[in-house]
Coordinates of C-alpha atoms in Angstrom, one line a residue:
X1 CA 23.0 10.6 -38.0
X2 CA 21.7 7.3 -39.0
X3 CA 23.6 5.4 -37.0
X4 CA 22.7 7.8 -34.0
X5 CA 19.3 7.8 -34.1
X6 CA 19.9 3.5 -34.5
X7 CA 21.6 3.7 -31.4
X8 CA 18.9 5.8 -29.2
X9 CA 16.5 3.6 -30.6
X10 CA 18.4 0.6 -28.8
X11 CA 19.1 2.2 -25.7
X12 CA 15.4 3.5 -25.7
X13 CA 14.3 -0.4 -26.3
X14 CA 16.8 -1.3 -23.7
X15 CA 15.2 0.9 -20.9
X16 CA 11.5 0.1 -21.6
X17 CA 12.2 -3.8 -22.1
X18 CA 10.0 -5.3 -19.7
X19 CA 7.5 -2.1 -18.9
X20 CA 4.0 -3.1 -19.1
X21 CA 2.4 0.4 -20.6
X22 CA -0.7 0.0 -19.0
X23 CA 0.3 0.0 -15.3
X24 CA 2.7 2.4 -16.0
X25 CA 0.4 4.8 -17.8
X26 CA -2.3 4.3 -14.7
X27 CA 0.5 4.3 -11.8
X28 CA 2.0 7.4 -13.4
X29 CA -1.4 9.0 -13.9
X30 CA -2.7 8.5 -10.0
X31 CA 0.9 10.0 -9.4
X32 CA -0.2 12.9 -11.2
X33 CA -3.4 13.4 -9.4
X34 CA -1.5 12.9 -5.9
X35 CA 1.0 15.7 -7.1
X36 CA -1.6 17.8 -7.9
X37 CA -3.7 17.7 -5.5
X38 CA -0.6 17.6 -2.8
X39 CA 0.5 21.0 -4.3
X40 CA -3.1 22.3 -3.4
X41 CA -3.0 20.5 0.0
X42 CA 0.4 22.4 0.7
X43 CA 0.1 25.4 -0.7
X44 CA 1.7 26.7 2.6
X45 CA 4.1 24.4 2.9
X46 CA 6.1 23.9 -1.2
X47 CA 8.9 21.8 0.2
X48 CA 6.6 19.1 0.6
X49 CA 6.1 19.1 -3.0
X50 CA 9.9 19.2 -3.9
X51 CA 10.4 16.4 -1.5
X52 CA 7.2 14.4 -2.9
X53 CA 9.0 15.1 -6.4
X54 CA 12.5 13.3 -5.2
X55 CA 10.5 10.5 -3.6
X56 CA 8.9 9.9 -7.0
X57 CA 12.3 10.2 -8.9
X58 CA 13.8 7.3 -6.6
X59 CA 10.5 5.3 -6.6
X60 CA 9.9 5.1 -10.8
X61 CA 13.8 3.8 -10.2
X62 CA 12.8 1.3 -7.9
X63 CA 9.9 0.4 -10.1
X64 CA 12.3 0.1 -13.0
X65 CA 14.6 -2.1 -11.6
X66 CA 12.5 -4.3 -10.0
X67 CA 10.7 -5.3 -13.3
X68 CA 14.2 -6.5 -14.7
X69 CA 14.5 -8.8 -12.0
X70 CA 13.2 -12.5 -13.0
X71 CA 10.7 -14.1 -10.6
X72 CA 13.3 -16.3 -9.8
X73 CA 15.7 -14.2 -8.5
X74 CA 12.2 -12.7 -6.5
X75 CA 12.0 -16.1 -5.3
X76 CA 15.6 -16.4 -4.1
X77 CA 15.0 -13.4 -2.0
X78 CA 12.0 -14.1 -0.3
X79 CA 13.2 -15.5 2.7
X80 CA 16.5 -13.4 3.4
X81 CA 14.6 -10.2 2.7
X82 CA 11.4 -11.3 5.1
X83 CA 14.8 -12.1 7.6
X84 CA 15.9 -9.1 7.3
X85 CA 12.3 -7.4 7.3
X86 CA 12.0 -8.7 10.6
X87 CA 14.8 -7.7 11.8
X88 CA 14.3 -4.2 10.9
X89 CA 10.8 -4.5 13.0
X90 CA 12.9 -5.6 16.0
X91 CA 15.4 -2.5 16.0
X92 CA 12.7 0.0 15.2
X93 CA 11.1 -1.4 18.7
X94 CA 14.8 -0.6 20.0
X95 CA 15.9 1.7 18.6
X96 CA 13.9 3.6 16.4
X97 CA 12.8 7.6 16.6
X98 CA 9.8 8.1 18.7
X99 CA 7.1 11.2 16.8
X100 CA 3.3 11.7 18.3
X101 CA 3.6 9.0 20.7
X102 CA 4.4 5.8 18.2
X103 CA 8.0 4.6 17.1
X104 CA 7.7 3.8 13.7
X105 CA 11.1 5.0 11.5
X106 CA 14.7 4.4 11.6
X107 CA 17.8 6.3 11.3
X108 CA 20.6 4.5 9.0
X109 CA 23.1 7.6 7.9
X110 CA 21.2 10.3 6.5
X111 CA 18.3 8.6 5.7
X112 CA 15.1 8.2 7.6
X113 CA 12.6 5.3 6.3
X114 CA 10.1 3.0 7.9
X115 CA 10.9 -0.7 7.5
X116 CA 6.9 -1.2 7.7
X117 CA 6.7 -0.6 4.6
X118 CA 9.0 -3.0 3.1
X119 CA 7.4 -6.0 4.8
X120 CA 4.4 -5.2 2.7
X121 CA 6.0 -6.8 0.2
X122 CA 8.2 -8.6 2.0
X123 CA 5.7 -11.3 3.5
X124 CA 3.5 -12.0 0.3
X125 CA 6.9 -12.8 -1.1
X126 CA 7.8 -14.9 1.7
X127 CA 4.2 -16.9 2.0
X128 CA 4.2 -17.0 -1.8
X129 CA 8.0 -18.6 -1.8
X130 CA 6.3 -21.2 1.3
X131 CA 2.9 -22.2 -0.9
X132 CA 4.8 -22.6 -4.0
X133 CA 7.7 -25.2 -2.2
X134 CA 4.7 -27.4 -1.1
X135 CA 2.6 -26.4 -3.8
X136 CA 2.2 -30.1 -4.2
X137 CA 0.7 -31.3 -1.3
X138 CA -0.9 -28.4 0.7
X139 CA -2.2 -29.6 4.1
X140 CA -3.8 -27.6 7.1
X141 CA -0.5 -27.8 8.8
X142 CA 1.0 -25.3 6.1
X143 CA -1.6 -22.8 6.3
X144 CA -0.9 -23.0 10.1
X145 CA 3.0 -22.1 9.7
X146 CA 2.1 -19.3 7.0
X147 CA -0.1 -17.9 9.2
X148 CA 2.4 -17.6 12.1
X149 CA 4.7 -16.1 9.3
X150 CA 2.2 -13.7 8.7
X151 CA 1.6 -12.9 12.8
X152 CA 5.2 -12.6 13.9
X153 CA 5.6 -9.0 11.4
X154 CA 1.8 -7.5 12.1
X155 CA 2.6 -7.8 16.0
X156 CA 5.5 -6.1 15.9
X157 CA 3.9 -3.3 13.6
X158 CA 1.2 -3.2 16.0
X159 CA 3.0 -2.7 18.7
X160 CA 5.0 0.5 17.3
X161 CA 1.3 1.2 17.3
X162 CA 0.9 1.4 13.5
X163 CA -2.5 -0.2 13.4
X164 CA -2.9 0.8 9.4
X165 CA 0.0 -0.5 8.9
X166 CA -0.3 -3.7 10.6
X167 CA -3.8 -4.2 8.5
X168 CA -2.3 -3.4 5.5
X169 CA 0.3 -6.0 5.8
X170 CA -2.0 -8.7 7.4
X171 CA -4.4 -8.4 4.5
X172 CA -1.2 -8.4 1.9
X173 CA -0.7 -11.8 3.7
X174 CA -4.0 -13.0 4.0
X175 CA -4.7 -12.7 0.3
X176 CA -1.7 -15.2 -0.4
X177 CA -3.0 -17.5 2.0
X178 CA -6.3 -17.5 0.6
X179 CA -5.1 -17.2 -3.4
X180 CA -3.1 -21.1 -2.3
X181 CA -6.4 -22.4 -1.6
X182 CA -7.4 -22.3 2.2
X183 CA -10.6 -24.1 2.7
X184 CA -14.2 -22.2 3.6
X185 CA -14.4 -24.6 6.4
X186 CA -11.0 -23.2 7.9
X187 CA -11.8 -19.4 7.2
X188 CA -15.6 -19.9 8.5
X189 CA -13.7 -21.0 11.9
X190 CA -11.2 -18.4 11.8
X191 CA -14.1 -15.6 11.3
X192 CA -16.1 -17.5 14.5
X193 CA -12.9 -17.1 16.3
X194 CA -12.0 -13.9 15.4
X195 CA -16.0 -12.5 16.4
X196 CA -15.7 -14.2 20.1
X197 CA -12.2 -12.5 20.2
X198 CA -13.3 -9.0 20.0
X199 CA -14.1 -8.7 23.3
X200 CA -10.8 -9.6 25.1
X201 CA -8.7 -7.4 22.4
X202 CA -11.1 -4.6 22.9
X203 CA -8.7 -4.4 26.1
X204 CA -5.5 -4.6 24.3
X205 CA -6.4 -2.0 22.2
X206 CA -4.4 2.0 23.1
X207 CA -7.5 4.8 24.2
X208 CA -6.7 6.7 20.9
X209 CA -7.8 2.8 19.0
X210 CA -11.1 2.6 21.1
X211 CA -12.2 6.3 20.6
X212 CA -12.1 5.8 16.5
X213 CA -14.1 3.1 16.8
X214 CA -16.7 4.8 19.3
X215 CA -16.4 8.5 16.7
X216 CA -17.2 5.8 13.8
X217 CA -20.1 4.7 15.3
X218 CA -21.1 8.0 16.5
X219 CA -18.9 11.0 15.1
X220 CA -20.7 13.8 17.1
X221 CA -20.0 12.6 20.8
X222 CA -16.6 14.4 20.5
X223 CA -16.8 16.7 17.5
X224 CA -13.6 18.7 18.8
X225 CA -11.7 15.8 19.5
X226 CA -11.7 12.0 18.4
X227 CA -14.9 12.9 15.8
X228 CA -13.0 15.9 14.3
X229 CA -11.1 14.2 11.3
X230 CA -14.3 12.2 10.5
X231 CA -16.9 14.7 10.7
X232 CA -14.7 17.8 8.8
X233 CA -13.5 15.0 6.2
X234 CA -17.2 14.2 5.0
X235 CA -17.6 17.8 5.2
X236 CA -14.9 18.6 2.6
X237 CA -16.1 15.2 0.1
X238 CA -20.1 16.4 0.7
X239 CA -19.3 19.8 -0.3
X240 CA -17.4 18.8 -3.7
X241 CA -20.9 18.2 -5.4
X242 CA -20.7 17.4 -8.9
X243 CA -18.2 19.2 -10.5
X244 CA -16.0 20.2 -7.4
X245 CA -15.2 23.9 -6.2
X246 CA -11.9 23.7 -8.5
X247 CA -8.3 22.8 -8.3
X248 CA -6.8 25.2 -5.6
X249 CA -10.4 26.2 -4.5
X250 CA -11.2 23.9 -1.8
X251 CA -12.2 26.3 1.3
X252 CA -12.0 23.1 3.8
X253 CA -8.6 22.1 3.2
X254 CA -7.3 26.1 2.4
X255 CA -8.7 27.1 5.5
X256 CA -7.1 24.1 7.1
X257 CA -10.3 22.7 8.4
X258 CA -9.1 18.9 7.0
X259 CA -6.6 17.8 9.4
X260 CA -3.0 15.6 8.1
X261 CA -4.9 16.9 4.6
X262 CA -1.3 15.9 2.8
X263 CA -1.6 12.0 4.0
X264 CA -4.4 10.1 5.1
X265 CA -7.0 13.0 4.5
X266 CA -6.1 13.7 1.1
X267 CA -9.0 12.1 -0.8
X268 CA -11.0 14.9 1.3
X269 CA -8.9 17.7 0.0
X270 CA -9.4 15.9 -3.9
X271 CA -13.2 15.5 -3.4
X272 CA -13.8 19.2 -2.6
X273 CA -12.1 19.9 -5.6
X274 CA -12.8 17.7 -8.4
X275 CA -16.1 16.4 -6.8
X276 CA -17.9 13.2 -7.8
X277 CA -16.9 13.3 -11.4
X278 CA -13.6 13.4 -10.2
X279 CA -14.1 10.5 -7.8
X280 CA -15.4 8.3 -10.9
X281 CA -12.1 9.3 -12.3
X282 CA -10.0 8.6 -9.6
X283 CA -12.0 4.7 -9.0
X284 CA -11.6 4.3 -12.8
X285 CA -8.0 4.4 -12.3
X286 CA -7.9 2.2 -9.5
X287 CA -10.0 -0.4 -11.1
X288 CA -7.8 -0.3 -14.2
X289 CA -4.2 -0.7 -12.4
X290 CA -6.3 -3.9 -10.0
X291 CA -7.9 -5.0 -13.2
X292 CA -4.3 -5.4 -15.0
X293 CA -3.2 -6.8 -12.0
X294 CA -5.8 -9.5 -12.0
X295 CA -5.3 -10.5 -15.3
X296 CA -1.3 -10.8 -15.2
X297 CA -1.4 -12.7 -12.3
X298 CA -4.4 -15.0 -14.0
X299 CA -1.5 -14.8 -16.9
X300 CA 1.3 -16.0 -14.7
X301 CA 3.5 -19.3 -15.1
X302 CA 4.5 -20.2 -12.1
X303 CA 2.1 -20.7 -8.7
X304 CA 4.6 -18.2 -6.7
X305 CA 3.8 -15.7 -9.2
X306 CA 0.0 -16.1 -9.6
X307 CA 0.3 -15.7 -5.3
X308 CA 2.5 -12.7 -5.4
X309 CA 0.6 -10.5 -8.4
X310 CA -2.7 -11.4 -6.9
X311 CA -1.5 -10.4 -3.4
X312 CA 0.4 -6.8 -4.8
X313 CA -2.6 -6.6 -6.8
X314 CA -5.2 -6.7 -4.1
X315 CA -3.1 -4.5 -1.8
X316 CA -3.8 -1.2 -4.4
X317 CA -7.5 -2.3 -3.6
X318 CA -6.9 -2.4 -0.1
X319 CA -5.1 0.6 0.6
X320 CA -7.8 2.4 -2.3
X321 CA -11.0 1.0 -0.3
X322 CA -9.7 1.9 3.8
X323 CA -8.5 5.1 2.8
X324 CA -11.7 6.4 0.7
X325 CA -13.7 4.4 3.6
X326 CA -12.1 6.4 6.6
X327 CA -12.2 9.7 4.9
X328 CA -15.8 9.0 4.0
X329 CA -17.0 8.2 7.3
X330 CA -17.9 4.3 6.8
X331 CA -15.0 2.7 8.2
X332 CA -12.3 3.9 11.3
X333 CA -9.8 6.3 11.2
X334 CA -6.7 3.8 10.9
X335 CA -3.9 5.7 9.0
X336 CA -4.0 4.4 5.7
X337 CA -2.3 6.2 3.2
X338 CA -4.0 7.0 -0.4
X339 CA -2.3 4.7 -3.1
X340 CA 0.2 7.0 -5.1
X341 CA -1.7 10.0 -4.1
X342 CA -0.8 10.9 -0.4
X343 CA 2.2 12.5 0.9
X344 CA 4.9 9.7 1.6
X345 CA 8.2 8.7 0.5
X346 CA 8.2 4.8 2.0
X347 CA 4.9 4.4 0.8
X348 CA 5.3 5.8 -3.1
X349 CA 8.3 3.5 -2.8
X350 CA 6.9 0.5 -1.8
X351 CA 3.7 0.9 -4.2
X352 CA 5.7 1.4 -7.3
X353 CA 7.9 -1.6 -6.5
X354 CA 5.1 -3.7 -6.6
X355 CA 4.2 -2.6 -10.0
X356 CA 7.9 -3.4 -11.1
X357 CA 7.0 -6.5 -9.8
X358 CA 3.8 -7.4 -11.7
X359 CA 5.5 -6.0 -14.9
X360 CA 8.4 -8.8 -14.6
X361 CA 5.7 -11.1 -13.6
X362 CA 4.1 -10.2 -17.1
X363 CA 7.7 -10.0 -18.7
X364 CA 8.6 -13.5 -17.6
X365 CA 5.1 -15.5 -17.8
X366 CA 6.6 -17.8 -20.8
X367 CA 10.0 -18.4 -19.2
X368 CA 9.2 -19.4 -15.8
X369 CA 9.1 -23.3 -15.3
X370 CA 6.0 -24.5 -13.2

């Protein structure tokens, strides 16, 4: 019996070598919210819930393994995974499945996924690979190649259109860029440039872009049409109050006012529910998984890993301050998912590999060589 119980204890050590208990306690926590609050979202549809249930199973895998692998190896793969991130980009615009008027997934087999995702991790790790190989000697010519690493993926994503998406992964690139130590002079220029070139992209942009940007400015011009999302999601977080109307009690979303209330709109059908104490709940959460996040990659040895765990980290803030934004009226409607809460199997995926990877980031801070 003794020698049983020895060897659990040794396998257990074995599988939770490397887990950092705090993101994994906050990660799996905002897990439960989203599957709670999905199973009140769906209550029409349960096989939504049964499939967000698998995508968790192979996501806390993915988590797993990724926090055994040494930054090292991370760094090894940088460039053959952005490769072959890219490369998924280009056959999607070939070849991939076209739903609601964007082409977005691909078919490999049996499984459907959207390589999107992946290059949300896939170009931090790339531009953190890049800044840490001329860590040394970091001219203006290098921020000028990493950002062309950084356009070549978000035009492509654009262009599927995918426009939360694309932002998602330009700021996940961005934050590298600016975590290696781009001057104020240079960003200052690139804000000037990017104000005088509204106007010509305002062209560029698809009719569905331009009318969420007119309904955010002015909801009520099409309350039927482009203003509906905004102007029945404030409804549903307005009418939460305090306390919430109770889990399962949310008229807006049961009555299926809240529209795609399973993905982007979920914080709506959460609000209703659990109202504004449930909100400071739900932000405490977020600010404790970003705040871990900050301080592992303050923690880390090497520069590629300070620039990859500040860049993962500030993606959870990202994705956490556009999705709450949109649903709340202040910002566009731009298809941003809620971290570990909204309906999504690529997304749950991608978001819990990055935690795998601040863990071996943590795991490994005393053996990497700077």
């Amino acid at each position: 019996m003794e020698l049983g119980a020895l060897q659990l204890r040794r396998v257990a050590s074995r599988l939770t070598e490397g887990i950092d208990a705090t993101l994994l306690a906050t990660a799996l926590a905002l897990a439960g919210v989203g599957l709670a609050t999905l199973y009140s979202a769906s209550h029409d549809t349960p096989v939504r819930l049964q499939g967000q249930l698998a995508s968790f199973a192979f996501a806390f895998i993915a988590m797993w393994i990724a926090a055994q692998i040494r930054p090292e190896t991370l760094m090894r793969i940088a460039v053959p995974a952005y490769a072959l991130g890219l490369l998924l980009l280009v056959a999607v615009a070939l070849f991939g499945d076209m739903a609601n008027g964007a082409r977005r997934w691909l078919h490999v087999g049996v499984v459907r996924f959207q390589p999107s995702e992946a290059m949300k991790l896939a170009l931090p790790l790339m531009l953190a690979w890049y800044f840490h190989r001329h860590e040394g000697a970091l001219r203006l010519r290098d921020f000028a190649a990493a950002a062309l690493l950084l356009t070549l993926p978000v035009l492509l994503i654009a262009r599927q259109p995918d426009l939360g998406t694309a932002v998602l992964v330009a700021a996940a690139g961005f934050y590298v860029i600016f975590l290696a130590g781009i001057g104020w002079r240079v960003l200052a220029a690139l804000a000037a440039l990017g104000a005088a070139s509204l106007v010509p992209l305002w062209g560029l942009l698809h009719d569905y872009q331009r009318n969420r940007i007119r309904t955010l400015l002015d909801p009520t011009q099409d309350p039927l049409g482009a203003g509906y999302h905004t102007i029945q999601s404030t409804i549903a977080v307005g009418s939460g109050g305090l306390l919430g109307k109770g889990w399962l009690d949310g008229t807006q979303a049961h009555l299926e006012f809240i529209p795609e209330r399973h993905t982007d709109f979920i914080f709506a059908v959460y609000s209703e529910e659990f109202g504004f104490l449930g909100n400071c709940v739900l932000l405490a959460l977020y600010a404790l998984l970003i705040g871990r996040g900050l301080v592992i990659a303050a923690q880390a040895a090497s520069f590629f890993s300070r620039l990859l765990a500040g860049a993962v980290t500030l993606m959870y803030f990202t994705y956490a301050f556009v999705n709450m934004g949109m649903v709340s009226g202040i910002l566009p409607v731009v298809g941003v998912p809620l971290p570990f809460v909204s309906y999504g199997g690529s997304a749950l995926a991608t978001l819990f590999v990055g935690v795998g990877v601040l863990m071996s980031i943590r795991r490994h801070r005393r053996l990497v060589q700077t």
